[in-house]
mmCIF file with all atom_site columns, C-alpha atoms in Angstrom:
data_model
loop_
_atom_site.group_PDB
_atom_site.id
_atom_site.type_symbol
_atom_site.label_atom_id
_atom_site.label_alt_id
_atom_site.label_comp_id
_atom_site.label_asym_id
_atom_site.label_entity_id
_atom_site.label_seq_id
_atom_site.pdbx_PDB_ins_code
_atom_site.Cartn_x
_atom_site.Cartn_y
_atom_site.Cartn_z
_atom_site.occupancy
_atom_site.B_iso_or_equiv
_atom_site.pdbx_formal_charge
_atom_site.auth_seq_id
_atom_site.auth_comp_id
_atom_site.auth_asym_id
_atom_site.auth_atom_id
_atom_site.pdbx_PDB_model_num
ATOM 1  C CA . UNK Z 1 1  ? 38.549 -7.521  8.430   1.00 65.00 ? 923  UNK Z CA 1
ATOM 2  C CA . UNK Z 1 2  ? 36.102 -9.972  10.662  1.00 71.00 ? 924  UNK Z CA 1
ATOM 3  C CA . UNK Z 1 3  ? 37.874 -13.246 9.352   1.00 75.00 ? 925  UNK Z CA 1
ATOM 4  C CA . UNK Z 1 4  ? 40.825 -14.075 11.848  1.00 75.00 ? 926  UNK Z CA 1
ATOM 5  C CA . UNK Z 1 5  ? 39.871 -11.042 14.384  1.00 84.00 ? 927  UNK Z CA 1
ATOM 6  C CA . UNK Z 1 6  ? 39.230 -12.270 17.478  1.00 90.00 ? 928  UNK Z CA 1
ATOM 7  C CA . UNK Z 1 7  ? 37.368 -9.124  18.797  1.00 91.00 ? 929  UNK Z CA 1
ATOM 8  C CA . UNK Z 1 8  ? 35.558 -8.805  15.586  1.00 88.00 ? 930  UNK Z CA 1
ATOM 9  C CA . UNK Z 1 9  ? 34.246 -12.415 15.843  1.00 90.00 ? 931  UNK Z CA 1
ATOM 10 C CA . UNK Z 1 10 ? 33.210 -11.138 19.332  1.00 92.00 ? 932  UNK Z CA 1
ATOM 11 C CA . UNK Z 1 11 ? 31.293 -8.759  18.311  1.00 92.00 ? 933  UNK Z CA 1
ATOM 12 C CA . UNK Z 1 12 ? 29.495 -10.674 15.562  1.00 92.00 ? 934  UNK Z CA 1
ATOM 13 C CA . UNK Z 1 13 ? 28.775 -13.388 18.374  1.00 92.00 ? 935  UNK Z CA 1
ATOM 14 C CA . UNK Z 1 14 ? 26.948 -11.174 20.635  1.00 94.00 ? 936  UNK Z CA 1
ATOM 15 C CA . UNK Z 1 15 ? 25.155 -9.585  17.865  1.00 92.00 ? 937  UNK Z CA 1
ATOM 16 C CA . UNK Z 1 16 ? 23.746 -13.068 16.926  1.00 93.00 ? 938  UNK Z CA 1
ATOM 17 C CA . UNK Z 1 17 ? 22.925 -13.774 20.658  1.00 94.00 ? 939  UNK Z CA 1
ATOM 18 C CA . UNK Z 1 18 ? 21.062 -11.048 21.022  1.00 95.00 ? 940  UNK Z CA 1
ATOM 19 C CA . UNK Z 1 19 ? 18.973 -12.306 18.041  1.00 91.00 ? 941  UNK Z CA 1
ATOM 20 C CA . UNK Z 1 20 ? 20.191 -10.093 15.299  1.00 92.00 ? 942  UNK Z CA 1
ATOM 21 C CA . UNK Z 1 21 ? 21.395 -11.683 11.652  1.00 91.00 ? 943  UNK Z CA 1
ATOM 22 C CA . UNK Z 1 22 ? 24.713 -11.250 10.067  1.00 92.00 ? 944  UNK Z CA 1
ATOM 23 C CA . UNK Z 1 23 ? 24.205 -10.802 6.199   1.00 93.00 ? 945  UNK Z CA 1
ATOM 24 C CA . UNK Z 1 24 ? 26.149 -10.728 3.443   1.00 95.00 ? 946  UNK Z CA 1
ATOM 25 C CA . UNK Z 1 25 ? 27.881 -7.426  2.115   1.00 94.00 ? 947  UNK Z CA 1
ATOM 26 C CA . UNK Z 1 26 ? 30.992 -9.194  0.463   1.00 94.00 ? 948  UNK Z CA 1
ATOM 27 C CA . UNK Z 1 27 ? 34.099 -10.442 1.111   1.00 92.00 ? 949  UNK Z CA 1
ATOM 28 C CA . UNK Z 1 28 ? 36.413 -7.465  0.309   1.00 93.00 ? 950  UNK Z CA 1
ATOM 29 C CA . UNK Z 1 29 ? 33.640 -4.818  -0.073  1.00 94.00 ? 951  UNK Z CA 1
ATOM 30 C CA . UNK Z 1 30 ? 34.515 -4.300  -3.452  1.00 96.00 ? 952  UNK Z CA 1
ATOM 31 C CA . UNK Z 1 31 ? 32.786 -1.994  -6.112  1.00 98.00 ? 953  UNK Z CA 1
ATOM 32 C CA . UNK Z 1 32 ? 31.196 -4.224  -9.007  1.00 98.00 ? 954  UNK Z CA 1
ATOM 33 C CA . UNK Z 1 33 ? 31.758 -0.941  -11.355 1.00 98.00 ? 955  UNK Z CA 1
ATOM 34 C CA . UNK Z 1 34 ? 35.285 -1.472  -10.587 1.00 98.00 ? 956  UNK Z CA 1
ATOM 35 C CA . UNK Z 1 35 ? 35.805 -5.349  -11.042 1.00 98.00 ? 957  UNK Z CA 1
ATOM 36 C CA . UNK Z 1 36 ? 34.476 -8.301  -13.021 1.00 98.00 ? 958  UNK Z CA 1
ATOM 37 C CA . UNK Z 1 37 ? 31.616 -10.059 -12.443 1.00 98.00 ? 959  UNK Z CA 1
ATOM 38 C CA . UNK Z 1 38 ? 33.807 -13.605 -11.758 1.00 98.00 ? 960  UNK Z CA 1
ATOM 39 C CA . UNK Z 1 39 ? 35.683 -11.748 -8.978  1.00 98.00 ? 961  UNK Z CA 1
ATOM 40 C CA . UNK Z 1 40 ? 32.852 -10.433 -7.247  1.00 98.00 ? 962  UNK Z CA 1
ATOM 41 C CA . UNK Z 1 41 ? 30.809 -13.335 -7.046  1.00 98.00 ? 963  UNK Z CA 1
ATOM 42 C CA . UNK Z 1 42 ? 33.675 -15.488 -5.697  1.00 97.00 ? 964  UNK Z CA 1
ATOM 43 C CA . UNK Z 1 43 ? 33.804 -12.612 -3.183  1.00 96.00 ? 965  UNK Z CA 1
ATOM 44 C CA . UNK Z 1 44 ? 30.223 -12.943 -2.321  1.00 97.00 ? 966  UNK Z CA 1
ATOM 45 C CA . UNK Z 1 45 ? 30.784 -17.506 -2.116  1.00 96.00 ? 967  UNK Z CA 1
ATOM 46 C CA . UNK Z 1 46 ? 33.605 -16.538 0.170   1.00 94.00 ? 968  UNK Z CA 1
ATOM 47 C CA . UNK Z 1 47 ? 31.078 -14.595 2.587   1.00 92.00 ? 969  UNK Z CA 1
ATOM 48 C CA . UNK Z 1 48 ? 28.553 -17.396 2.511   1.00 92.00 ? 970  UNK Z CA 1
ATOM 49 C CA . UNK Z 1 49 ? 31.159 -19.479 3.303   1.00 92.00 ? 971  UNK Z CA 1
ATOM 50 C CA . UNK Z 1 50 ? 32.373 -18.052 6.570   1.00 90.00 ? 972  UNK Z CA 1
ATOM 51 C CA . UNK Z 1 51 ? 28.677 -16.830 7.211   1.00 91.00 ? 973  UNK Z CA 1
ATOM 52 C CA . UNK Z 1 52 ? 27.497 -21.052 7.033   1.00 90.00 ? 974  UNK Z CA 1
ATOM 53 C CA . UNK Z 1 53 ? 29.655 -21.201 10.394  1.00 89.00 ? 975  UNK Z CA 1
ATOM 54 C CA . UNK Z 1 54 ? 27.640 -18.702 12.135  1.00 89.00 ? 976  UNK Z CA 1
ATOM 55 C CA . UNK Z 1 55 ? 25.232 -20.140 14.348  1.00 85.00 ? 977  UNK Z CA 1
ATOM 56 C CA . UNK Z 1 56 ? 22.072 -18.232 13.168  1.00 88.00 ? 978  UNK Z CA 1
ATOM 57 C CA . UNK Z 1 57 ? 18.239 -18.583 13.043  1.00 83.00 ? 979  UNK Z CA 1
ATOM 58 C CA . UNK Z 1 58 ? 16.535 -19.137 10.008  1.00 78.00 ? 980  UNK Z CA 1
ATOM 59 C CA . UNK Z 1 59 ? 18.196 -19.859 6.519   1.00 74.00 ? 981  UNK Z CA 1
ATOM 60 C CA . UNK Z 1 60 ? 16.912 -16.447 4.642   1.00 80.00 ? 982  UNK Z CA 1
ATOM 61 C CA . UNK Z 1 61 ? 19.863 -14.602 3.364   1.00 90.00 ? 983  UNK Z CA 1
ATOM 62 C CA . UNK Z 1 62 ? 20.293 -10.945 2.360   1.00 94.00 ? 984  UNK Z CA 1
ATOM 63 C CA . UNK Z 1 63 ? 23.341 -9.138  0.027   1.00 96.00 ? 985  UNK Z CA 1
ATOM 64 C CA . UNK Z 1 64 ? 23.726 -5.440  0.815   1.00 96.00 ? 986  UNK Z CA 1
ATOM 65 C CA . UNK Z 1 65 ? 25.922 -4.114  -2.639  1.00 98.00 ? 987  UNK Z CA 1
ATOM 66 C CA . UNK Z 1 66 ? 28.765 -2.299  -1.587  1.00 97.00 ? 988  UNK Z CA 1
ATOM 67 C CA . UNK Z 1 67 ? 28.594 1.167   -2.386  1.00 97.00 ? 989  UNK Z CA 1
ATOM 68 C CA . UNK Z 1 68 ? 25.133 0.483   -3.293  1.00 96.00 ? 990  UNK Z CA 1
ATOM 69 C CA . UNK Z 1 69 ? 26.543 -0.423  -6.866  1.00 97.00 ? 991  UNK Z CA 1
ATOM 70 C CA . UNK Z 1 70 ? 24.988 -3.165  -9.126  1.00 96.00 ? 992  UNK Z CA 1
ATOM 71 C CA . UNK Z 1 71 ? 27.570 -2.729  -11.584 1.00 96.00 ? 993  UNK Z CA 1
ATOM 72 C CA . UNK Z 1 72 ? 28.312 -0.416  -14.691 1.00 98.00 ? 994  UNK Z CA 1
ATOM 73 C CA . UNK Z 1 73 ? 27.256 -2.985  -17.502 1.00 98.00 ? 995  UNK Z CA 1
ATOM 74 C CA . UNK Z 1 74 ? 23.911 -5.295  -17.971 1.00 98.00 ? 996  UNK Z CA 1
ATOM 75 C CA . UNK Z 1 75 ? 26.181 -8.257  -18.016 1.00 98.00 ? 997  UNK Z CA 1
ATOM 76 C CA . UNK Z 1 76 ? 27.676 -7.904  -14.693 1.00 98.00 ? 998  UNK Z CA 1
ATOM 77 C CA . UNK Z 1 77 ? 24.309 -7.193  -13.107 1.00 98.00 ? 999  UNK Z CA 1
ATOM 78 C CA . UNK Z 1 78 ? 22.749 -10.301 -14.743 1.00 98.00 ? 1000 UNK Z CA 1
ATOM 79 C CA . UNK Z 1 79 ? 25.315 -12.393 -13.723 1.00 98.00 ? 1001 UNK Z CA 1
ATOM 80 C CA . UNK Z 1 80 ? 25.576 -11.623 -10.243 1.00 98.00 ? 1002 UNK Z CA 1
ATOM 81 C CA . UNK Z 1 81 ? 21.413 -11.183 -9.713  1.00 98.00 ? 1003 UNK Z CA 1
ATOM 82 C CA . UNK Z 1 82 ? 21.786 -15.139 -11.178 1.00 98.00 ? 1004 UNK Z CA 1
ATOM 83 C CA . UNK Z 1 83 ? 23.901 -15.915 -8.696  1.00 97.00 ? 1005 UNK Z CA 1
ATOM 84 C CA . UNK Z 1 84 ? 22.137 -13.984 -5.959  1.00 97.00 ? 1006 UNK Z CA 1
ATOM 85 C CA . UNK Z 1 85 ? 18.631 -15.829 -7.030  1.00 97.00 ? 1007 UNK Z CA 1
ATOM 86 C CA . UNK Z 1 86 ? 20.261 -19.487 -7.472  1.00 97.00 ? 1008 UNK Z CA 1
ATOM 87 C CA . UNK Z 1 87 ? 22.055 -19.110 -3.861  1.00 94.00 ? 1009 UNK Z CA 1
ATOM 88 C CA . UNK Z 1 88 ? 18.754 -17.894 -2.158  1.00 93.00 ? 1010 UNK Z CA 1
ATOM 89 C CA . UNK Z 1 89 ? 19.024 -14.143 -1.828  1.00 94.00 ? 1011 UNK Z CA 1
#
């Protein structure tokens, strides 16, 4: 709901300029129990990719799980903990 919203880009402004960071917590705040592991890392690119516009401090990143869910399987939580580590998280 921030991408295209002028207020919410607003909002995310002034929390930067009053020194706070803007992490990741997905694109469409979707459960990883609930969709494939493909999906929800392309989810997760697409918020890196609008978050690489922000003009932040620092280059440390942080994912918050939505729904604080890792997944339901050991192959969805590998795969996105890959992507998490090769990306920086």
């Amino acid at each position: 709901e921030v991408v295209g919203s002028h207020k919410s880009q607003k909002i995310i402004n002034n929390w930067i300029a009053n020194g706070h960071f803007v992490a990741n917590h997905s694109y469409s705040h979707s459960d990883l129990a609930k969709v494939d592991a493909d999906f929800y890392i392309n989810d997760i690119q697409k918020t890196d990719d609008y978050l690489s516009q922000l003009k932040q401090e620092g280059t440390y990143k942080y994912f918050r799980y939505p729904y604080l869910s890792d997944g339901n399987t050991k192959a969805k939580r590998t795969a996105v903990r890959a992507y998490l580590f090769s990306h920086g998280y």
